[in-house]
XYZ file of C-alpha atoms in Angstrom:
504
model
C 0.000 0.000 0.000
C 1.350 3.413 -0.973
C 2.020 5.535 2.113
C 2.768 8.900 0.472
C 0.497 10.293 -2.221
C 1.295 12.904 -4.839
C 0.140 16.389 -3.746
C -2.613 16.675 -6.359
C -3.885 13.147 -5.580
C -3.816 13.758 -1.829
C -5.659 17.072 -2.262
C -8.414 15.404 -4.305
C -8.727 12.602 -1.723
C -8.969 15.143 1.096
C -11.851 16.829 -0.724
C -13.594 13.449 -1.034
C -12.939 12.851 2.681
C -14.564 16.143 3.711
C -17.487 15.484 1.372
C -18.135 12.051 2.898
C -18.001 13.702 6.322
C -21.100 15.804 5.578
C -23.021 13.182 3.571
C -26.268 11.646 4.759
C -26.780 8.123 6.119
C -28.759 6.909 3.096
C -27.368 5.482 -0.142
C -25.002 7.909 -1.841
C -21.945 8.107 -4.063
C -19.641 11.104 -4.562
C -16.616 11.888 -6.722
C -14.209 14.416 -5.307
C -11.901 13.541 -8.198
C -14.493 15.040 -10.554
C -14.879 18.302 -8.605
C -11.298 19.044 -7.566
C -9.840 19.904 -11.015
C -12.582 22.495 -11.520
C -11.810 24.097 -8.155
C -8.158 24.319 -9.191
C -9.014 25.988 -12.507
C -11.301 28.526 -10.836
C -8.934 29.228 -7.910
C -6.108 30.100 -10.305
C -8.305 32.663 -12.107
C -10.166 34.107 -9.100
C -9.464 37.192 -7.022
C -10.381 38.532 -3.602
C -12.521 36.515 -1.161
C -13.559 34.114 -3.928
C -9.917 33.138 -4.490
C -9.305 32.588 -0.777
C -12.307 30.289 -0.414
C -11.490 28.291 -3.542
C -7.862 27.859 -2.430
C -9.046 26.529 0.926
C -11.386 24.070 -0.763
C -8.693 22.922 -3.200
C -6.107 22.619 -0.443
C -3.351 24.501 -2.292
C -2.564 28.053 -3.452
C -4.019 29.311 -6.683
C -0.557 29.802 -8.173
C -0.090 26.015 -8.365
C -3.735 24.948 -8.507
C -4.049 25.184 -12.301
C -1.026 23.006 -13.069
C -2.047 20.526 -10.363
C -5.578 20.303 -11.766
C -4.284 19.597 -15.271
C -1.844 17.042 -13.876
C -4.680 15.180 -12.144
C -6.662 15.131 -15.386
C -3.598 13.773 -17.181
C -3.153 11.076 -14.503
C -6.700 9.854 -14.983
C -6.470 10.122 -18.754
C -3.390 7.882 -18.938
C -4.878 5.084 -16.804
C -6.021 1.767 -18.275
C -9.433 1.278 -16.655
C -10.011 4.984 -15.975
C -10.406 7.923 -18.349
C -11.272 11.588 -17.892
C -12.074 14.645 -19.994
C -12.112 18.402 -19.396
C -14.499 20.712 -21.233
C -14.925 24.496 -21.382
C -17.771 26.179 -23.291
C -17.817 29.930 -23.845
C -20.635 32.217 -24.930
C -19.812 34.024 -28.162
C -20.283 37.425 -26.528
C -17.817 36.757 -23.653
C -14.225 38.019 -24.183
C -11.466 35.745 -22.852
C -7.971 36.518 -21.615
C -5.411 35.049 -23.981
C -3.155 33.922 -21.122
C -5.898 31.845 -19.481
C -7.057 30.464 -22.812
C -3.518 29.410 -23.719
C -3.057 27.577 -20.407
C -5.767 25.030 -21.237
C -5.056 21.818 -23.179
C -5.768 21.965 -26.931
C -9.296 20.948 -27.883
C -10.716 21.840 -24.471
C -12.534 25.099 -25.332
C -15.588 25.287 -27.569
C -18.443 27.678 -28.262
C -21.512 27.388 -26.057
C -24.334 26.475 -28.447
C -27.169 24.425 -26.965
C -28.038 21.796 -24.366
C -27.873 18.946 -26.875
C -24.155 19.541 -27.461
C -23.464 19.281 -23.725
C -25.542 16.102 -23.461
C -23.596 14.559 -26.331
C -20.306 15.408 -24.632
C -21.394 13.807 -21.343
C -22.658 10.685 -23.094
C -19.470 10.262 -25.124
C -17.005 10.754 -22.273
C -18.862 8.426 -19.869
C -19.336 5.697 -22.513
C -23.105 5.968 -22.281
C -23.367 5.663 -18.485
C -24.505 9.294 -18.079
C -26.469 10.577 -21.054
C -27.530 14.017 -19.781
C -25.390 16.959 -18.742
C -26.064 17.757 -15.062
C -26.563 21.505 -15.662
C -29.180 23.293 -17.737
C -27.925 26.364 -19.559
C -29.990 29.481 -20.257
C -29.656 32.848 -21.956
C -27.584 34.200 -19.045
C -24.951 31.443 -19.151
C -21.573 32.904 -20.138
C -19.162 30.052 -19.327
C -19.370 26.344 -18.446
C -16.538 24.279 -16.914
C -16.959 20.501 -16.702
C -15.159 17.217 -16.111
C -16.267 13.716 -17.047
C -14.691 10.519 -15.797
C -15.501 6.848 -16.223
C -13.973 3.736 -14.634
C -14.678 0.203 -15.815
C -12.910 -2.944 -14.682
C -13.466 -6.693 -14.670
C -12.694 -8.709 -11.556
C -9.457 -10.631 -11.365
C -11.508 -13.365 -9.654
C -15.166 -13.571 -10.591
C -18.109 -13.828 -8.189
C -21.017 -16.224 -8.322
C -24.614 -15.293 -7.593
C -26.046 -16.669 -4.360
C -28.037 -15.453 -1.345
C -27.546 -14.732 2.343
C -29.658 -14.252 5.463
C -28.266 -11.549 7.791
C -28.438 -12.648 11.425
C -28.123 -9.145 12.888
C -28.068 -5.502 11.888
C -30.522 -3.400 9.862
C -30.862 -6.078 7.159
C -31.750 -8.853 9.607
C -34.748 -11.076 9.017
C -34.925 -11.811 5.311
C -32.972 -13.695 2.671
C -31.441 -11.341 0.124
C -29.474 -11.747 -3.086
C -25.695 -11.808 -2.750
C -22.407 -12.364 -4.560
C -19.832 -14.819 -3.263
C -16.300 -15.922 -4.085
C -13.315 -17.641 -2.477
C -9.696 -16.685 -3.194
C -6.317 -17.429 -1.641
C -5.255 -13.772 -1.160
C -5.595 -13.352 2.606
C -3.752 -10.016 2.396
C -6.739 -8.507 0.568
C -8.481 -8.405 3.960
C -7.292 -5.923 6.581
C -8.293 -4.296 9.836
C -7.951 -0.495 9.937
C -7.151 0.313 13.570
C -9.033 3.321 14.855
C -11.099 3.898 17.974
C -13.800 2.117 15.949
C -12.047 -0.588 13.867
C -13.024 -0.905 10.209
C -12.806 -4.066 8.106
C -11.442 -3.500 4.615
C -11.486 -6.022 1.766
C -9.825 -5.071 -1.540
C -11.467 -6.499 -4.673
C -8.843 -6.307 -7.406
C -9.610 -5.462 -11.011
C -7.753 -6.927 -13.955
C -5.864 -3.687 -14.701
C -5.386 -0.662 -12.424
C -8.709 -0.042 -10.631
C -9.692 -1.789 -7.380
C -12.714 -1.484 -5.087
C -12.196 -1.216 -1.319
C -15.132 -2.561 0.714
C -15.408 -0.991 4.178
C -17.488 -2.135 7.148
C -17.545 -0.763 10.687
C -19.779 0.056 13.618
C -19.421 3.823 13.211
C -21.335 6.275 11.056
C -20.920 6.315 7.269
C -18.690 9.389 7.627
C -16.442 7.637 10.166
C -16.143 4.428 8.133
C -15.411 6.174 4.821
C -12.952 8.698 6.251
C -11.086 5.824 7.912
C -10.804 4.062 4.559
C -9.597 7.250 2.853
C -7.016 7.907 5.580
C -5.607 4.431 4.985
C -4.874 5.381 1.355
C -2.419 8.070 2.467
C -0.879 5.937 5.213
C -2.321 8.059 8.013
C -3.918 4.876 9.397
C -2.196 1.511 9.490
C -3.855 -1.372 7.659
C -3.183 -4.700 9.411
C -3.145 -7.435 6.779
C -1.424 -10.081 8.940
C -4.478 -11.399 10.760
C -3.723 -14.313 13.113
C -6.191 -17.083 13.835
C -8.820 -15.827 16.251
C -8.941 -12.280 14.846
C -12.422 -10.781 14.881
C -13.458 -7.573 13.150
C -16.668 -6.004 11.843
C -18.139 -8.754 9.658
C -14.823 -10.671 9.715
C -13.547 -13.814 11.457
C -10.284 -15.743 11.130
C -10.255 -19.407 12.155
C -8.585 -22.711 11.342
C -10.267 -25.480 9.362
C -9.379 -28.839 7.826
C -9.280 -28.993 4.038
C -8.151 -31.335 1.274
C -6.536 -28.390 -0.518
C -3.380 -26.882 0.925
C -4.406 -23.305 0.228
C -5.635 -20.575 2.541
C -9.014 -19.081 1.783
C -10.550 -15.633 1.807
C -14.300 -16.068 1.566
C -16.136 -12.905 0.609
C -19.871 -12.362 0.413
C -21.753 -9.111 -0.242
C -24.846 -7.880 -2.096
C -24.473 -6.357 -5.562
C -25.276 -2.668 -5.705
C -26.241 0.036 -8.164
C -26.239 3.531 -6.649
C -26.655 6.938 -8.292
C -26.618 10.450 -6.814
C -27.228 13.967 -8.088
C -25.568 16.757 -6.094
C -26.245 20.497 -6.090
C -22.729 21.815 -5.558
C -23.980 25.372 -5.015
C -26.725 24.387 -2.583
C -26.733 25.506 1.053
C -25.245 22.188 2.232
C -22.263 22.076 -0.147
C -21.437 25.639 -1.254
C -19.137 26.259 1.719
C -17.472 22.844 1.322
C -16.450 23.653 -2.256
C -15.534 27.280 -1.531
C -17.999 28.909 -3.931
C -20.005 31.021 -1.475
C -18.202 34.290 -2.213
C -17.936 33.539 -5.941
C -21.733 33.272 -6.163
C -22.306 36.872 -5.086
C -22.480 39.686 -7.678
C -19.071 41.052 -8.581
C -15.968 40.619 -10.716
C -14.589 37.396 -9.179
C -12.644 35.860 -12.093
C -10.477 38.533 -13.745
C -8.054 35.829 -14.840
C -10.690 34.373 -17.192
C -12.266 37.476 -18.703
C -12.273 41.261 -18.349
C -16.055 40.999 -18.090
C -17.478 40.425 -14.585
C -18.321 36.769 -13.889
C -19.848 34.908 -10.967
C -20.739 31.259 -10.338
C -24.470 30.657 -10.599
C -24.791 26.846 -10.820
C -22.875 23.702 -9.908
C -23.912 20.057 -10.141
C -22.607 16.498 -10.265
C -24.293 13.353 -11.568
C -22.425 10.226 -10.404
C -23.134 6.491 -10.348
C -21.445 3.229 -9.319
C -22.335 -0.421 -10.051
C -20.882 -3.568 -8.448
C -21.813 -6.827 -10.207
C -20.580 -10.407 -10.369
C -18.397 -9.576 -13.381
C -16.919 -6.206 -12.500
C -17.349 -2.595 -11.446
C -18.174 0.597 -13.305
C -18.502 4.201 -12.195
C -18.967 7.522 -13.942
C -19.322 11.160 -12.960
C -20.035 14.401 -14.806
C -19.334 17.562 -12.795
C -19.966 21.117 -13.969
C -20.000 24.746 -12.861
C -21.574 27.527 -14.897
C -20.909 31.243 -14.703
C -23.235 34.133 -15.379
C -22.490 37.847 -15.763
C -21.201 39.384 -12.483
C -23.914 41.547 -12.158
C -7.234 -27.721 -10.618
C -7.697 -29.976 -7.101
C -4.607 -31.363 -5.216
C -4.320 -35.005 -3.957
C -6.734 -35.818 -1.124
C -4.359 -34.880 1.701
C -5.604 -32.974 4.715
C -3.927 -29.677 5.565
C -4.380 -27.092 8.265
C -5.356 -23.822 6.565
C -6.410 -20.364 7.627
C -9.886 -19.263 6.568
C -10.805 -15.591 6.655
C -14.500 -14.877 6.114
C -15.832 -11.390 5.415
C -19.581 -10.894 5.127
C -21.059 -7.499 4.317
C -24.587 -8.156 5.592
C -25.259 -4.660 6.910
C -24.706 -1.122 5.573
C -21.178 -0.648 4.246
C -19.017 1.799 2.327
C -16.869 1.518 -0.765
C -14.033 3.327 -2.521
C -13.006 2.947 -6.153
C -9.246 3.488 -6.103
C -6.711 4.001 -8.877
C -4.103 1.515 -7.648
C -0.875 3.141 -8.971
C -1.607 6.574 -7.467
C -4.076 5.874 -4.653
C -6.619 8.327 -6.092
C -10.127 7.731 -4.766
C -12.240 7.904 -7.928
C -15.592 7.612 -6.155
C -16.670 6.925 -2.572
C -20.072 5.791 -1.427
C -22.292 4.155 1.160
C -24.849 1.348 0.748
C -27.638 1.556 3.337
C -30.732 0.182 1.573
C -31.763 -3.413 2.210
C -30.810 -5.609 -0.779
C -33.454 -7.124 -2.990
C -35.202 -10.119 -1.423
C -33.941 -13.466 -2.642
C -36.496 -15.610 -4.493
C -35.304 -19.205 -4.978
C -35.880 -20.899 -8.326
C -38.793 -23.291 -8.587
C -36.575 -26.372 -8.361
C -35.156 -25.195 -5.009
C -38.499 -24.689 -3.295
C -39.030 -28.436 -2.651
C -35.746 -30.081 -1.651
C -35.517 -33.917 -1.819
C -35.857 -35.828 1.439
C -32.848 -38.089 2.196
C -33.630 -41.770 1.727
C -36.625 -41.206 -0.499
C -36.724 -41.504 -4.231
C -37.745 -38.385 -6.071
C -40.942 -38.919 -8.003
C -41.469 -37.474 -11.414
C -43.728 -34.464 -11.211
C -47.185 -34.854 -12.634
C -47.614 -33.418 -16.059
C -49.614 -30.203 -15.802
C -53.005 -30.031 -17.419
C -52.953 -28.091 -20.667
C -54.287 -24.602 -20.288
C -57.523 -23.922 -22.160
C -56.793 -22.211 -25.405
C -58.550 -18.956 -25.984
C -60.355 -18.948 -29.315
C -58.821 -15.605 -30.257
C -55.295 -16.224 -28.978
C -54.359 -19.319 -30.972
C -51.262 -18.736 -33.077
C -51.799 -18.835 -36.833
C -50.933 -22.123 -38.532
C -48.230 -21.857 -41.188
C -50.170 -24.074 -43.653
C -53.853 -24.250 -42.711
C -55.790 -27.151 -44.182
C -58.261 -26.109 -46.878
C -61.851 -26.112 -45.671
C -63.976 -29.056 -46.767
C -66.586 -27.914 -49.314
C -70.181 -28.166 -48.234
C -72.739 -29.449 -50.719
C -75.002 -26.789 -52.065
C -78.633 -27.043 -50.989
C -80.868 -28.786 -53.532
C -82.334 -26.462 -56.077
C -84.877 -27.552 -58.712
C -83.478 -25.087 -61.196
C -79.976 -23.746 -61.281
C -79.792 -20.031 -60.740
C -77.898 -18.096 -63.369
C -74.403 -17.224 -62.182
C -73.646 -13.631 -61.411
C -71.544 -11.617 -63.845
C -68.085 -10.735 -62.550
C -68.724 -6.975 -62.618
C -72.487 -6.895 -62.166
C -75.156 -6.719 -64.885
C -74.378 -4.313 -67.702
C -77.866 -4.500 -69.295
C -81.125 -5.964 -68.141
C -81.567 -9.544 -69.369
C -84.991 -10.747 -70.548
C -86.797 -13.066 -68.149
C -86.257 -16.779 -68.689
C -89.494 -18.682 -69.295
C -90.139 -21.344 -66.713
C -90.109 -24.874 -68.191
C -92.803 -27.356 -67.284
C -92.436 -28.679 -63.770
C -91.135 -32.283 -63.766
C -92.364 -34.946 -61.449
C -90.829 -34.839 -57.989
C -87.547 -36.676 -57.714
C -85.209 -37.214 -54.791
C -82.791 -34.300 -54.562
C -79.240 -35.047 -55.574
C -76.353 -33.119 -54.079
C -74.995 -30.657 -56.517
C -71.220 -30.295 -56.703
C -69.790 -27.085 -55.443
C -70.246 -24.276 -57.879
C -67.305 -22.643 -59.510
C -65.950 -19.910 -57.220
C -67.213 -16.553 -58.280
C -64.776 -13.681 -58.690
C -64.912 -11.035 -55.987
C -66.942 -7.893 -56.478
C -64.917 -4.800 -57.404
C -64.145 -2.275 -54.667
C -65.760 0.577 -56.571
C -69.594 1.015 -56.821
C -71.565 -0.585 -59.704
C -71.560 1.383 -62.912
C -74.651 2.671 -64.727
C -76.417 0.248 -67.067
C -74.795 1.660 -70.160
C -72.997 -0.297 -72.877
C -70.307 2.412 -73.034
C -69.279 2.162 -69.387
C -65.627 1.008 -69.123
C -65.238 -2.652 -68.204
C -69.012 -3.033 -68.755
C -70.115 -4.711 -71.993
C -73.571 -6.043 -72.855
C -73.728 -9.820 -73.104
C -73.531 -11.207 -76.626
C -76.368 -13.588 -75.900
C -79.383 -12.559 -73.841
C -79.227 -15.968 -72.217
C -77.193 -16.095 -68.987
C -73.589 -17.218 -69.354
C -72.704 -20.745 -68.477
C -69.613 -21.278 -66.275
C -69.852 -25.023 -66.142
């Protein structure tokens, strides 16, 4: 574990630490790494009380804040499982100082056009995790500063889906969904010694992003700040845990096994948490040092000769922990307005460390090479209730043979819901009713002229009716109305013979 962080990384982590200290006890996730570069950019260009407050929030003087902010963005941009982007949008009517404009990386500054362009930028630089920009611009918006970061990693050792039943704590009393795995890396588990000890388990990603799981008896602020202090080495992390060690959600004992390998058994619920923060609200404005910069005045002479003040600030951030990996993203923005294989079966004595997160817990997503806390959060909500599959609801009784289940009765088929047959059988023709005299067939397009009546022949003696074969199918009637009885009507011609046509 790295014991000394780079100044810009330590400053960003300290901002995350203070933010977690004022967060609520419900589910939340924050990204100080997304806010801190913007504070550095604004502190370097501010003046008066606004500069003093921004320097205090950034944790360094404004003279070095700009270079440190750009260095942090470069650190995140060069990572494998982490990327970051900086964006600046300027209203066409706002003049900019050439010195400040030249200090920004190429391709960072663009014209402020519409909300759709900002949404597209957020969607592209978070790989679709955050599709909307957290701030809405209006006619008074002169300048927008924003960062976007995204972290995605796959686990070095995968989890399997299972369930657990907490025996104590706020989640006690129900069976909930969980993820479980067993590895041999006992050093991934540690006890952080404080007045209230905290259990930490590091879940390693395949590249350079890990997730630190934190569990303790203190408040969310106490647990998370303890985990962040361990990143800088301010708190010792004990990874050598002898048999008999007990911590929050953790036990170390000795067992007998056929495999000569120590085990770290980890179980926790998956989580998906998202938060939206008003950075200029009454709860956070002082934390980020923007209180003075929000008042009317000329607070940023380093950016523009025109008076500017901060009028909005927001962050949209999310984090997801699944069986396959972890992903997190954050978009942070401030806007300014005008200042106005098994071994042989041999028994071995092994050490088994079991960590179960069956009560509210915290987490940190950490860039391993630098120790930067990408996001920090707390999971307080009860996990989703576990519903066993149908085959698990009736377990077999030992010593009894399992009987084949009875075949279910077929459900009655609704007459209107039957699926269409690909090749329906042709309907069987029905014999025509007996008629003493065949009726003249109808013309395909209706009568063109009136036919003379047919004289009735003499009535024969009654005879038994014989079924008449099905008549020749008649062509369908045209979709248009019948024409007038005129020999000049198109498609209407008088019959050549006044007698009815014979289709037999």
